[in-house]
mmCIF file of C-alpha atoms in Angstrom:
data_model
loop_
_atom_site.group_PDB
_atom_site.id
_atom_site.type_symbol
_atom_site.label_atom_id
_atom_site.label_comp_id
_atom_site.label_asym_id
_atom_site.label_seq_id
_atom_site.Cartn_x
_atom_site.Cartn_y
_atom_site.Cartn_z
ATOM 1 C CA MET H 1 -36.856 93.717 62.364
ATOM 2 C CA ARG H 2 -37.004 93.746 66.159
ATOM 3 C CA PRO H 3 -35.637 90.732 68.029
ATOM 4 C CA GLN H 4 -38.182 88.352 69.526
ATOM 5 C CA LYS H 5 -38.863 88.863 73.220
ATOM 6 C CA ILE H 6 -39.082 85.125 73.871
ATOM 7 C CA ASP H 7 -37.544 82.169 72.039
ATOM 8 C CA ASP H 8 -39.727 79.498 70.513
ATOM 9 C CA ILE H 9 -39.047 76.735 73.074
ATOM 10 C CA ALA H 10 -39.720 79.006 76.057
ATOM 11 C CA LEU H 11 -42.837 80.316 74.306
ATOM 12 C CA LEU H 12 -44.149 76.804 73.669
ATOM 13 C CA GLY H 13 -43.477 75.856 77.292
ATOM 14 C CA ARG H 14 -45.574 78.771 78.509
ATOM 15 C CA LEU H 15 -48.364 78.026 76.043
ATOM 16 C CA ILE H 16 -48.352 74.359 77.052
ATOM 17 C CA ASP H 17 -48.768 75.395 80.683
ATOM 18 C CA VAL H 18 -51.901 77.392 79.829
ATOM 19 C CA PHE H 19 -53.448 74.488 77.910
ATOM 20 C CA ARG H 20 -52.442 72.081 80.692
ATOM 21 C CA SER H 21 -54.282 74.124 83.275
ATOM 22 C CA LYS H 22 -57.311 75.253 81.261
ATOM 23 C CA GLY H 23 -57.705 72.841 78.352
ATOM 24 C CA TYR H 24 -58.416 74.071 74.849
ATOM 25 C CA GLU H 25 -61.852 75.569 75.393
ATOM 26 C CA GLY H 26 -60.887 77.285 78.650
ATOM 27 C CA SER H 27 -57.738 78.895 77.224
ATOM 28 C CA SER H 28 -58.377 82.318 75.760
ATOM 29 C CA LEU H 29 -56.014 84.218 73.504
ATOM 30 C CA ASN H 30 -55.666 86.716 76.353
ATOM 31 C CA ASP H 31 -54.538 83.894 78.681
ATOM 32 C CA LEU H 32 -52.079 82.602 76.101
ATOM 33 C CA ALA H 33 -50.649 86.052 75.346
ATOM 34 C CA ALA H 34 -50.331 86.947 79.041
ATOM 35 C CA SER H 35 -48.559 83.679 79.820
ATOM 36 C CA ALA H 36 -46.191 84.219 76.916
ATOM 37 C CA GLY H 37 -45.490 87.772 78.009
ATOM 38 C CA LEU H 38 -46.662 89.033 74.631
ATOM 39 C CA LYS H 39 -49.361 91.317 73.385
ATOM 40 C CA LYS H 40 -52.195 89.591 71.563
ATOM 41 C CA ALA H 41 -51.016 91.172 68.299
ATOM 42 C CA SER H 42 -47.543 89.665 68.765
ATOM 43 C CA LEU H 43 -49.080 86.271 69.432
ATOM 44 C CA TYR H 44 -51.137 86.605 66.229
ATOM 45 C CA HIS H 45 -47.970 87.628 64.386
ATOM 46 C CA ARG H 46 -46.345 84.322 65.387
ATOM 47 C CA PHE H 47 -49.550 82.307 64.992
ATOM 48 C CA PRO H 48 -51.739 83.912 62.307
ATOM 49 C CA GLY H 49 -54.144 80.959 62.560
ATOM 50 C CA GLY H 50 -55.025 81.913 66.124
ATOM 51 C CA LYS H 51 -55.709 79.479 68.927
ATOM 52 C CA GLU H 52 -56.110 76.481 66.614
ATOM 53 C CA GLU H 53 -52.662 77.066 65.113
ATOM 54 C CA ILE H 54 -51.195 77.564 68.583
ATOM 55 C CA VAL H 55 -52.596 74.300 69.911
ATOM 56 C CA THR H 56 -51.549 72.418 66.773
ATOM 57 C CA THR H 57 -48.015 73.778 67.138
ATOM 58 C CA VAL H 58 -48.014 72.789 70.816
ATOM 59 C CA LEU H 59 -49.072 69.230 69.960
ATOM 60 C CA GLU H 60 -46.512 68.976 67.160
ATOM 61 C CA TYR H 61 -43.843 70.089 69.629
ATOM 62 C CA THR H 62 -45.088 67.478 72.111
ATOM 63 C CA THR H 63 -44.848 64.791 69.439
ATOM 64 C CA THR H 64 -41.301 65.891 68.597
ATOM 65 C CA TRP H 65 -40.358 65.873 72.295
ATOM 66 C CA GLY H 66 -41.686 62.322 72.581
ATOM 67 C CA LYS H 67 -39.729 61.209 69.540
ATOM 68 C CA THR H 68 -36.495 62.597 70.921
ATOM 69 C CA HIS H 69 -36.860 61.745 74.606
ATOM 70 C CA VAL H 70 -38.864 58.517 74.494
ATOM 71 C CA GLU H 71 -38.784 56.855 71.077
ATOM 72 C CA ASP H 72 -35.186 57.620 70.058
ATOM 73 C CA THR H 73 -33.849 56.990 73.554
ATOM 74 C CA LEU H 74 -35.537 53.586 73.837
ATOM 75 C CA ALA H 75 -34.302 52.648 70.342
ATOM 76 C CA ASN H 76 -30.671 53.702 70.896
ATOM 77 C CA GLN H 77 -28.977 50.313 71.082
ATOM 78 C CA ALA H 78 -25.598 51.936 71.687
ATOM 79 C CA ILE H 79 -26.779 52.299 75.304
ATOM 80 C CA PRO H 80 -27.572 49.224 77.439
ATOM 81 C CA ALA H 81 -31.315 48.554 77.547
ATOM 82 C CA ARG H 82 -31.789 49.077 81.279
ATOM 83 C CA GLN H 83 -30.007 52.455 81.086
ATOM 84 C CA ARG H 84 -32.218 53.500 78.159
ATOM 85 C CA LEU H 85 -35.324 52.749 80.188
ATOM 86 C CA GLU H 86 -33.934 54.640 83.195
ATOM 87 C CA LYS H 87 -33.130 57.594 80.945
ATOM 88 C CA VAL H 88 -36.665 57.636 79.516
ATOM 89 C CA ILE H 89 -38.141 57.445 83.017
ATOM 90 C CA ASP H 90 -35.934 60.405 84.008
ATOM 91 C CA HIS H 91 -37.139 62.363 80.948
ATOM 92 C CA ILE H 92 -40.763 61.634 81.843
ATOM 93 C CA ASP H 93 -40.130 62.705 85.430
ATOM 94 C CA VAL H 94 -38.737 66.042 84.205
ATOM 95 C CA LEU H 95 -41.517 66.490 81.618
ATOM 96 C CA TYR H 96 -44.170 66.239 84.317
ATOM 97 C CA ALA H 97 -42.100 68.131 86.918
ATOM 98 C CA GLN H 98 -42.023 65.159 89.295
ATOM 99 C CA GLY H 99 -45.774 64.702 88.918
ATOM 100 C CA THR H 100 -46.822 68.316 89.481
ATOM 101 C CA LYS H 101 -47.805 69.046 85.865
ATOM 102 C CA THR H 102 -50.842 67.736 84.037
ATOM 103 C CA CYS H 103 -50.322 65.896 80.774
ATOM 104 C CA ILE H 104 -50.996 68.148 77.798
ATOM 105 C CA LEU H 105 -52.537 65.200 75.942
ATOM 106 C CA ARG H 106 -55.071 64.664 78.728
ATOM 107 C CA ALA H 107 -55.811 68.368 78.930
ATOM 108 C CA LEU H 108 -56.452 68.554 75.192
ATOM 109 C CA SER H 109 -58.285 65.256 74.838
ATOM 110 C CA MET H 110 -61.588 66.857 75.794
ATOM 111 C CA ASP H 111 -63.893 67.179 72.812
ATOM 112 C CA THR H 112 -62.837 70.296 70.930
ATOM 113 C CA GLY H 113 -64.388 69.496 67.573
ATOM 114 C CA ILE H 114 -60.971 69.899 65.954
ATOM 115 C CA THR H 115 -60.292 66.591 64.212
ATOM 116 C CA SER H 116 -56.598 67.351 63.656
ATOM 117 C CA LEU H 117 -56.092 67.587 67.446
ATOM 118 C CA ASP H 118 -57.603 64.166 67.983
ATOM 119 C CA SER H 119 -55.312 62.772 65.284
ATOM 120 C CA LEU H 120 -52.187 64.371 66.766
ATOM 121 C CA ILE H 121 -53.038 63.102 70.254
ATOM 122 C CA GLN H 122 -53.618 59.619 68.894
ATOM 123 C CA VAL H 123 -50.361 59.672 66.926
ATOM 124 C CA THR H 124 -48.369 60.759 69.974
ATOM 125 C CA MET H 125 -49.904 58.105 72.219
ATOM 126 C CA ASN H 126 -49.453 55.394 69.593
ATOM 127 C CA ASN H 127 -45.818 56.415 69.086
ATOM 128 C CA TRP H 128 -45.114 56.018 72.811
ATOM 129 C CA ILE H 129 -46.908 52.660 72.909
ATOM 130 C CA GLN H 130 -44.971 51.430 69.879
ATOM 131 C CA ALA H 131 -41.650 52.618 71.327
ATOM 132 C CA PHE H 132 -42.233 50.820 74.628
ATOM 133 C CA LYS H 133 -43.530 47.723 72.804
ATOM 134 C CA THR H 134 -40.470 47.545 70.557
ATOM 135 C CA PHE H 135 -38.239 48.009 73.593
ATOM 136 C CA ALA H 136 -40.030 45.219 75.488
ATOM 137 C CA GLN H 137 -39.692 42.880 72.515
ATOM 138 C CA GLU H 138 -36.001 43.717 72.260
ATOM 139 C CA ILE H 139 -35.434 42.635 75.869
ATOM 140 C CA GLY H 140 -37.261 39.354 75.348
ATOM 141 C CA PHE H 141 -41.009 39.748 75.773
ATOM 142 C CA SER H 142 -43.425 38.308 73.199
ATOM 143 C CA SER H 143 -45.265 40.742 70.945
ATOM 144 C CA GLU H 144 -48.510 40.336 72.883
ATOM 145 C CA ILE H 145 -46.918 40.773 76.327
ATOM 146 C CA ALA H 146 -44.792 43.659 75.020
ATOM 147 C CA HIS H 147 -47.937 45.424 73.789
ATOM 148 C CA GLN H 148 -49.660 44.896 77.152
ATOM 149 C CA LYS H 149 -46.635 46.310 78.999
ATOM 150 C CA ALA H 150 -46.445 49.314 76.667
ATOM 151 C CA LEU H 151 -50.130 50.091 77.068
ATOM 152 C CA GLN H 152 -49.873 49.647 80.849
ATOM 153 C CA THR H 153 -46.947 52.077 80.868
ATOM 154 C CA LEU H 154 -49.089 54.808 79.333
ATOM 155 C CA ILE H 155 -51.996 53.979 81.648
ATOM 156 C CA ASN H 156 -49.685 54.141 84.671
ATOM 157 C CA ILE H 157 -48.262 57.516 83.663
ATOM 158 C CA GLN H 158 -51.625 59.109 82.919
ATOM 159 C CA GLY H 159 -53.433 57.584 85.884
ATOM 160 C CA SER H 160 -50.717 58.483 88.355
ATOM 161 C CA LEU H 161 -50.706 62.109 87.187
ATOM 162 C CA ILE H 162 -54.434 62.363 87.920
ATOM 163 C CA ILE H 163 -54.153 60.689 91.325
ATOM 164 C CA THR H 164 -51.007 62.664 92.215
ATOM 165 C CA LYS H 165 -52.883 65.895 91.480
ATOM 166 C CA GLY H 166 -56.065 64.792 93.229
ATOM 167 C CA LEU H 167 -54.293 63.719 96.411
ATOM 168 C CA ASN H 168 -51.567 66.373 96.185
ATOM 169 C CA ASP H 169 -48.933 63.687 96.740
ATOM 170 C CA THR H 170 -46.010 63.547 94.303
ATOM 171 C CA THR H 171 -44.713 60.308 95.819
ATOM 172 C CA ILE H 172 -47.502 58.574 93.886
ATOM 173 C CA PHE H 173 -45.946 59.654 90.600
ATOM 174 C CA LYS H 174 -42.440 58.783 91.792
ATOM 175 C CA ASN H 175 -43.566 55.319 92.870
ATOM 176 C CA THR H 176 -45.377 54.815 89.573
ATOM 177 C CA LEU H 177 -42.200 55.543 87.619
ATOM 178 C CA GLU H 178 -40.445 52.851 89.660
ATOM 179 C CA THR H 179 -43.352 50.499 88.944
ATOM 180 C CA ILE H 180 -42.909 51.143 85.223
ATOM 181 C CA GLN H 181 -39.276 50.088 85.460
ATOM 182 C CA ASN H 182 -40.422 46.931 87.242
ATOM 183 C CA LEU H 183 -42.787 46.141 84.352
ATOM 184 C CA TYR H 184 -39.765 45.598 82.155
ATOM 185 C CA TYR H 185 -37.204 44.506 84.744
ATOM 186 C CA PRO H 186 -39.127 42.837 87.577
ATOM 187 C CA THR H 187 -37.431 42.887 90.944
ATOM 188 C CA ILE H 188 -37.165 39.561 92.663
#
């Protein structure tokens, strides 16, 4: 058996970039294979279910990334709460390349007709909201206020990515990340 030309994490990163830029419908198997540096046959070998299997795998990877870098980090009470939040904000900054990359969830949230995609997107978003809500409750906010802050966090991230892209100004994303920290630890 020949060794793989590209490891799974690097492959998923390249595939994510295609879906980020073109969405599901706009991404062809040729685009995905070219981005991965593979022939279409090699891509089919790894993903026999074609584009639907690829996008499902991408979303599952995204959900796993969120669990590790957002949910588990916010829940790790061995680290002081403020440091956990700062760490999560740093992870988010890296994930979106300081605001230069589109969110894969936004890119794939266009109507594809694939119910499993909608479910995976919803699960991922709900997981982030729950993680931020639990964190906010831990640091003293009521359940209702914690939920509002968690939802606003997701709105701020998604909205700032769109505006950052539209105005070609990454300081918008940077400032938004600071604003998110201030949602939980207001500056006086």
